[in-house]
Coordinates of C-alpha atoms in Angstrom, one line a residue:
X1 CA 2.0 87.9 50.5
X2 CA 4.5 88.5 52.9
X3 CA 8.7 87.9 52.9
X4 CA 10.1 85.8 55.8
X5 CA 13.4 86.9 57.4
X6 CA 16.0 84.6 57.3
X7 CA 15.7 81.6 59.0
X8 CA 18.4 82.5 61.7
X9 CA 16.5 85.5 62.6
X10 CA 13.6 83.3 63.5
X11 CA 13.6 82.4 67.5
X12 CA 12.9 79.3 68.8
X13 CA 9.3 78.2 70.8
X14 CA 10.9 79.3 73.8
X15 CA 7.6 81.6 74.4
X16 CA 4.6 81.4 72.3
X17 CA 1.3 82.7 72.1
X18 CA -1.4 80.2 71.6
X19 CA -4.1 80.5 68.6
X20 CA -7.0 81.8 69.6
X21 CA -10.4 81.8 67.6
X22 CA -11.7 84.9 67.4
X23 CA -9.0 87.1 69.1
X24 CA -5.4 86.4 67.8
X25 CA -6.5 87.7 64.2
X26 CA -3.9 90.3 62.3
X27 CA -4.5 93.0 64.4
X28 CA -4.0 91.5 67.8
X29 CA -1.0 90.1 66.5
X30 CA 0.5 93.3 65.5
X31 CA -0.7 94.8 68.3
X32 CA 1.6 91.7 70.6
X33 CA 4.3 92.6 68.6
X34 CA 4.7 95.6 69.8
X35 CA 5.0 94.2 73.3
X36 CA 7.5 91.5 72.1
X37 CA 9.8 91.1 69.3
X38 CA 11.0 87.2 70.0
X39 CA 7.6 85.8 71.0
X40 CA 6.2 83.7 68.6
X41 CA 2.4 84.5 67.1
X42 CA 0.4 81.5 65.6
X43 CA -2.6 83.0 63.8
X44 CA -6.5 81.5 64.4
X45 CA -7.1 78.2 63.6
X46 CA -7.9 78.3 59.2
X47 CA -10.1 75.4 58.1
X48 CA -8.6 74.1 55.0
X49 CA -11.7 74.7 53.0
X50 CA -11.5 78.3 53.7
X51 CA -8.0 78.7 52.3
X52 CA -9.0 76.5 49.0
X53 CA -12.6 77.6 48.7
X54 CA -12.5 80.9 50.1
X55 CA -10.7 84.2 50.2
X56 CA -7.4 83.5 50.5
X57 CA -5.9 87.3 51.6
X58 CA -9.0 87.5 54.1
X59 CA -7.9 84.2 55.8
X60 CA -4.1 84.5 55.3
X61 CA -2.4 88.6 54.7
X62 CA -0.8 89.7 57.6
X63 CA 1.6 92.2 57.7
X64 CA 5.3 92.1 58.0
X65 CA 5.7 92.6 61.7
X66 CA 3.8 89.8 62.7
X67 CA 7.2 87.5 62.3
X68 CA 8.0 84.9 63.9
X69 CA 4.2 84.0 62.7
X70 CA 2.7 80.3 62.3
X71 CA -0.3 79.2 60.6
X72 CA -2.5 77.1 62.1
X73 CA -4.6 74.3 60.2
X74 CA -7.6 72.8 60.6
X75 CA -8.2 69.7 58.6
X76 CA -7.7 65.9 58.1
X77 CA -7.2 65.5 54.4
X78 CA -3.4 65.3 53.6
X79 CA -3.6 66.2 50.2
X80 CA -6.0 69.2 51.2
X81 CA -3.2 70.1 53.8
X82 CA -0.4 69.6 51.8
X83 CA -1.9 72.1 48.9
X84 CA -2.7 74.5 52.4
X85 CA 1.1 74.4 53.1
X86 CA 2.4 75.2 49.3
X87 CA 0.1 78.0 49.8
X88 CA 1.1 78.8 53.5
X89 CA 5.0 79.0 52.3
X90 CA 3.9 81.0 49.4
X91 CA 2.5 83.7 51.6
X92 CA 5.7 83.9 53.7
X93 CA 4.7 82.5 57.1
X94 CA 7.3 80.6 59.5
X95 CA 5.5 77.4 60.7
X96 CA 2.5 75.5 60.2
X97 CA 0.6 73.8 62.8
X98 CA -1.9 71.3 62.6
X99 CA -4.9 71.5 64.8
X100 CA -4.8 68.2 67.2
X101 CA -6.3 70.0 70.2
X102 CA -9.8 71.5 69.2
X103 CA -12.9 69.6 71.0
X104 CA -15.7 71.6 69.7
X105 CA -18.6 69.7 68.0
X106 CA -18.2 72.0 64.9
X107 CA -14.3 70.8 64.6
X108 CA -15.5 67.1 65.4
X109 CA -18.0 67.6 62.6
X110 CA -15.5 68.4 60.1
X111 CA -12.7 65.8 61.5
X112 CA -10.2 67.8 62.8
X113 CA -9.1 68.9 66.0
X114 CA -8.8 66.7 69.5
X115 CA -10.8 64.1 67.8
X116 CA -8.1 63.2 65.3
X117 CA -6.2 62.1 68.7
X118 CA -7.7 58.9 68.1
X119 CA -6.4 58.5 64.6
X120 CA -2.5 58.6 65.2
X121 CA -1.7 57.0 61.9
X122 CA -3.8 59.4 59.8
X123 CA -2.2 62.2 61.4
X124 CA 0.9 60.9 60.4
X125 CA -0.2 60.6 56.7
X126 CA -1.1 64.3 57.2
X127 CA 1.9 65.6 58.6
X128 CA 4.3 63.2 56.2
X129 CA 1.7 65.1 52.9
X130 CA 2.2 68.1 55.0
X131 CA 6.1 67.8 55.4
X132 CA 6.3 66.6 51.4
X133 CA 5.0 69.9 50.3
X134 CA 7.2 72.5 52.1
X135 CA 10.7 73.8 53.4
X136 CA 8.8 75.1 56.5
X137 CA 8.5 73.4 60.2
X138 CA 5.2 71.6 60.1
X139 CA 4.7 71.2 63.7
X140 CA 1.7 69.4 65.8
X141 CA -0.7 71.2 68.6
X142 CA -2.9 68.4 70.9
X143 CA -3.8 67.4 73.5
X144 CA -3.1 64.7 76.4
X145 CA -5.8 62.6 75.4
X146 CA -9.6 62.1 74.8
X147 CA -12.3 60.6 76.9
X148 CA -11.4 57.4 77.7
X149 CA -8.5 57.0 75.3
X150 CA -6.5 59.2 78.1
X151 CA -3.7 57.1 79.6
X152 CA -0.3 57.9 79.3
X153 CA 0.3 54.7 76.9
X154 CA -2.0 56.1 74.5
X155 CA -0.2 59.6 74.7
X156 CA 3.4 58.3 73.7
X157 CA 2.3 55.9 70.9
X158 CA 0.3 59.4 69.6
X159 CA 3.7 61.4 69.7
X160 CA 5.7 58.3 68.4
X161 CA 3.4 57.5 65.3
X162 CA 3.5 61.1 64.5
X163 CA 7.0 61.7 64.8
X164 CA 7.8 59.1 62.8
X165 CA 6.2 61.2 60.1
X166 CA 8.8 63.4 60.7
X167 CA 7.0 66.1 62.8
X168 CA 9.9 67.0 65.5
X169 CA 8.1 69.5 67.4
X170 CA 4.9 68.7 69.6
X171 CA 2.7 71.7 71.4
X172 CA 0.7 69.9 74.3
X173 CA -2.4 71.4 76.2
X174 CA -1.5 69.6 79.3
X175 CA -5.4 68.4 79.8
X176 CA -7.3 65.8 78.0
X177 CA -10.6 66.6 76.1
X178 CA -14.0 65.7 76.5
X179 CA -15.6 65.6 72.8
X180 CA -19.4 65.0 74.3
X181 CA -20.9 66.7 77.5
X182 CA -18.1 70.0 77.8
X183 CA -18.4 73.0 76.3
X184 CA -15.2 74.7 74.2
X185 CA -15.3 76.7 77.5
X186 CA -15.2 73.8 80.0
X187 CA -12.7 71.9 78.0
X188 CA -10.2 74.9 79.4
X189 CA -11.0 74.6 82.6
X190 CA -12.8 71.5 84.3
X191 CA -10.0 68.2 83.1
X192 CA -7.4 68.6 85.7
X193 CA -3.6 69.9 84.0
X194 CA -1.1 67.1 84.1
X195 CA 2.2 68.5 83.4
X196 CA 4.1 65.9 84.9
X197 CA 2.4 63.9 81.3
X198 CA 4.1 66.4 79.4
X199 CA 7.6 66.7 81.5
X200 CA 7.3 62.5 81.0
X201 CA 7.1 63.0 77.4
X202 CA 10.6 65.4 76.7
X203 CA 12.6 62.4 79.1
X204 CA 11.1 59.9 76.6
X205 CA 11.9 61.6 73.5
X206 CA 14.8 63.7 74.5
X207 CA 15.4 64.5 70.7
X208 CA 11.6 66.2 70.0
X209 CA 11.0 69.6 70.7
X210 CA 8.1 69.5 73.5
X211 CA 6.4 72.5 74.5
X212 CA 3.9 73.2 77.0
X213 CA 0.5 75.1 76.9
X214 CA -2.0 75.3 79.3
X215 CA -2.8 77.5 82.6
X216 CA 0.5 79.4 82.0
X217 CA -0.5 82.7 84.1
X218 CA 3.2 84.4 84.2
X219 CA 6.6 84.5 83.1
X220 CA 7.7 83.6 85.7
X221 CA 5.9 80.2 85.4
X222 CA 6.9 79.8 82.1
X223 CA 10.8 80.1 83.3
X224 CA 10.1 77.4 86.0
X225 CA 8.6 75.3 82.9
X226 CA 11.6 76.1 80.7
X227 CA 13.4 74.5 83.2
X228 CA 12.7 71.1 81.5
X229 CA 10.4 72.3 78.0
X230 CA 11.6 73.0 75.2
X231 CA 9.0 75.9 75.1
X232 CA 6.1 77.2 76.8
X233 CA 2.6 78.5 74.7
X234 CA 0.7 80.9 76.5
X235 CA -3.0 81.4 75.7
X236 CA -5.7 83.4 77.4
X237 CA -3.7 85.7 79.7
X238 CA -1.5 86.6 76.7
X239 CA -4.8 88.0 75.2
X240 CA -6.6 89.1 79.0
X241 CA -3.5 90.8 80.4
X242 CA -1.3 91.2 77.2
X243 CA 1.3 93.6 78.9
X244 CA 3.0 90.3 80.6
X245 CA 4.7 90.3 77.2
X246 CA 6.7 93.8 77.7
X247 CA 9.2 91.5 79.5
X248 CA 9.3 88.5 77.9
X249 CA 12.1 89.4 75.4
X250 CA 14.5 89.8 78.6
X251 CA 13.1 87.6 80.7
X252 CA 12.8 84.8 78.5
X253 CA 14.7 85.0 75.6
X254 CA 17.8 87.1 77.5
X255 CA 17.7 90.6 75.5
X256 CA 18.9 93.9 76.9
X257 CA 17.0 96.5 75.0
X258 CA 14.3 98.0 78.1
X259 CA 10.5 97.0 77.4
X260 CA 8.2 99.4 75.8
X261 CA 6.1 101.3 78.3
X262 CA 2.5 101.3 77.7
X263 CA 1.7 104.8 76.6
X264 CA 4.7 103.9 73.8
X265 CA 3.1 100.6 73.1
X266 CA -0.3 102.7 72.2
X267 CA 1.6 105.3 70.6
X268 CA 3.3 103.1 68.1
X269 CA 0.1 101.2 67.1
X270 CA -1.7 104.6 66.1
X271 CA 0.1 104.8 62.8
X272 CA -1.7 101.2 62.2
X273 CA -4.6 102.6 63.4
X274 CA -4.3 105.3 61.2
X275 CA -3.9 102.8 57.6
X276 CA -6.6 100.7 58.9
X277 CA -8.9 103.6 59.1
X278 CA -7.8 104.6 55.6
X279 CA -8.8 101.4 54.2
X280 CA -12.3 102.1 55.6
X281 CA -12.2 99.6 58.6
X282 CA -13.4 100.0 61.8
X283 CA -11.8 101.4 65.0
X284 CA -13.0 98.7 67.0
X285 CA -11.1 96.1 64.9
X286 CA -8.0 96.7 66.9
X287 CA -9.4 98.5 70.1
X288 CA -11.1 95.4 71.1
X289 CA -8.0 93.3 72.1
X290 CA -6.0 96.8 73.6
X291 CA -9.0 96.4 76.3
X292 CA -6.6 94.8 78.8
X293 CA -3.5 96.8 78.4
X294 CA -3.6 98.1 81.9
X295 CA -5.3 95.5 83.3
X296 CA -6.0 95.7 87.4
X297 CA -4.2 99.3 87.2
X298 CA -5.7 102.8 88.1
X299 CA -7.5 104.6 84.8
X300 CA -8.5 100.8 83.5
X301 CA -11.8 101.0 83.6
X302 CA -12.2 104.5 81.8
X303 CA -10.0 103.1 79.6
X304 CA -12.1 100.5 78.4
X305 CA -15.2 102.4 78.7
X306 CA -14.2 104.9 76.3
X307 CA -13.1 102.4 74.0
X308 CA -15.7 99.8 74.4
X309 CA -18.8 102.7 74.0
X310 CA -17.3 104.9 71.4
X311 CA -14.7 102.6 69.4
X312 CA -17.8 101.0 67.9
X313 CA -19.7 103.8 66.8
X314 CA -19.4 105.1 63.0
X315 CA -16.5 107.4 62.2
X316 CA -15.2 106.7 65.1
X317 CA -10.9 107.6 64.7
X318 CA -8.1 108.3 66.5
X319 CA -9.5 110.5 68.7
X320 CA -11.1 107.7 70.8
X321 CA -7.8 105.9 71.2
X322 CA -6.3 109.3 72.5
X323 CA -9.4 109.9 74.6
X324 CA -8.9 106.9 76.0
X325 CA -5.5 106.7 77.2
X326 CA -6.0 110.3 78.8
X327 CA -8.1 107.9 81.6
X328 CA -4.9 106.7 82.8
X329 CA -3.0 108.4 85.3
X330 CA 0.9 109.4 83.5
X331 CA 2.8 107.3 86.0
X332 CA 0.9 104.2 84.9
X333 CA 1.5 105.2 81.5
X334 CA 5.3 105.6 81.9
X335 CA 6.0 103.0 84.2
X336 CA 9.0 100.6 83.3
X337 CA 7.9 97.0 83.1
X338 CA 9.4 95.7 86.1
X339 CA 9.6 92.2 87.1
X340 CA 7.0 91.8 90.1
X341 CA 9.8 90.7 92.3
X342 CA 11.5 94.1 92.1
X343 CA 9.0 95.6 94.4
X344 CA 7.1 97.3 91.6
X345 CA 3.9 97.5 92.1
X346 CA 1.7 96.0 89.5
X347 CA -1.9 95.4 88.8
X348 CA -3.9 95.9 91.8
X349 CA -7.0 94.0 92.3
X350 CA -10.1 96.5 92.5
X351 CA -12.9 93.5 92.5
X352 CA -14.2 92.0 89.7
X353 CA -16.2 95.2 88.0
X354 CA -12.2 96.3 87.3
X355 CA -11.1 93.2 85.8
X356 CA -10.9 92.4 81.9
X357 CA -13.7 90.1 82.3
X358 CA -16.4 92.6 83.5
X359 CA -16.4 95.1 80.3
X360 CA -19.1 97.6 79.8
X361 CA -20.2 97.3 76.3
X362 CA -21.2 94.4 73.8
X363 CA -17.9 94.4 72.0
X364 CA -15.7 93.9 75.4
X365 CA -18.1 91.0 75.7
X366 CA -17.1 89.9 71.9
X367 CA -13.7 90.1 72.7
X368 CA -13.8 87.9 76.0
X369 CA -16.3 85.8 75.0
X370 CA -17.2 85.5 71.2
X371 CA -18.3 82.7 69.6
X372 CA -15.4 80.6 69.6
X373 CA -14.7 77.4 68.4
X374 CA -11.1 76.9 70.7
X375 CA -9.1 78.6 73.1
X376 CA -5.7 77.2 73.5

């Protein structure tokens, strides 16, 4: 279990990263951490069967750094949640979220996640068992709609049923979900974003906390978002081109202290490294979501080859990490994070065989495209 800070030290959802199956586990999260101090994490979505029936550390230990840090739950019991949440506060986290957003037929099996957008007043029995069991936020992740319960009608009697619960804060994926004839994968890309639904939303309840998720790509998006949200949640570029977040504790959030470079960013994760190995974990636990540090810059793609092909092996250690990073040229290394429009230049484009998506080995394919059940 882990302490919170005090409450005041925690930021708002000003800038968030979205819960990702399969890659914002504990290490990725430290590893973002690095790159931002302000931005808030959300771990993996954690059924809650596995937190009751399972292995509670496995599902729910992360380590001190990780704050601001919100669990996010799967489920449609309230008295399974509520018990969930005594045990989420118990371990110290900062928020729990409940899973409205998730349109996988897994999730739909188990009755949680986008489908539960068509049962507004049993999400608000979950979030009022939720809110009864805990000091912390209990907050609500969803979506615009589902199939053809997608008008905008439908969407405000969702947010008013649930907010009458007493859940004040609302994360939308600005899309609707299929539940039949999409894939996890689709449900990303093909339904058509709708932000004016969500802009809509925070001028009919001005006193909720909105915040926006979906197809966020840059900062500077999410400043022309912040505009009018409350908060912006970015998910897959967070994860694909994780440097972005070097400047969001200035950009966003207003700090003065300079951004990390990126060889300090890898320098100060080697000491994790270094425990993890100790414990008699793998390498490849944390080098997998580093892949896209220097994403569309020179010295990328020996940089994820030497991870990707040796990171995996046994014994692999520090070495590989250090290996690695010699691949990269030392101005890339050492250069400020600079907004874009200061003339800096920053990732090049080099074609697709030097973007994150066209990894060498099997476990830069894991890391882009396991077997997830969401992606925010």
């Amino acid at each position: 279990m882990t302490a919170r800070p005090p409450a005041s030290t925690v930021p708002s959802h000003r800038l968030s990263v979205a819960p990702m199956m399969d890659w914002t586990d504990r290490h990725d999260r430290y590893f973002l951490r690095l790159l931002s101090k302000r931005t808030r994490l959300y771990t993996e979505m954690v059924t809650t069967g596995a937190i009751l029936f399972g292995d509670k550390p496995r599902h729910l230990d992360f380590s001190q750094e990780e704050h601001p840090l919100a669990l996010q739950l799967g489920g449609s019991d309230p008295a399974q949640l509520a018990e969930c949440v005594r045990i989420a506060e118990q371990w110290g986290y900062d928020e729990v979220n409940l899973n409205v957003g998730c349109p996988s037929d897994r999730v739909q099996n188990g009755m949680f996640g986008a489908c539960l957008m068509a049962k507004p007043d049993l999400v608000a029995r979950c979030v009022e068992a939720m809110r009864g069991a805990t000091r912390l936020p209990v907050t609500v992740k969803h979506r615009l709609g589902i199939d053809d319960l997608d008008s905008y009608e439908l969407l405000t009697q969702f947010v008013r049923t649930v907010s009458g619960a007493g859940c004040d804060t609302f994360i939308v994926h600005a899309r609707k979900a299929f539940l039949q004839g999409l894939s996890p994968k689709e449900n990303r890309e093909i339904p058509p974003l709708r932000y004016e639904w969500v802009r809509q939303l925070k001028t009919d309840f001005p006193h909720l906390t909105i915040s926006l998720n979906g197809g966020v790509k840059s900062l500077e998006e999410a400043r022309a978002h912040l505009e009018w949200a409350d908060g912006v949640m970015i998910g897959r570029e967070a994860y694909q081109n994780p440097y972005l977040l070097a400047l969001a504790d200035s950009t966003i959030f207003g700090e003065t202290a300079p951004a990390p470079t990126r060889r300090q960013v890898v320098e100060a994760l080697q000491p994790y490294v270094e425990e993890l190995l100790a414990r008699g974990e793998y390498l490849s636990r944390v080098t997998r979501h580093i892949l896209g540090l220097f994403a569309g810059l020179p010295g990328a793609r020996g940089w994820r080859r030497v991870l990707s092909e040796r990171g995996t092996r046994p014994g692999a250690g520090l070495e590989v990490l250090r290996d690695a990073l010699a691949q990269v040229p030392a101005h890339v290394l050492d250069s400020p994070a600079t907004p874009p429009s200061a003339g800096v230049p920053g990732p090049r484009s080099e074609g697709v065989s030097d973007g994150v998506q066209a990894q060498p080995a099997a476990l830069a394919q894991e890391a882009l495209e396991p077997s997830a059940q969401h992606r925010a």
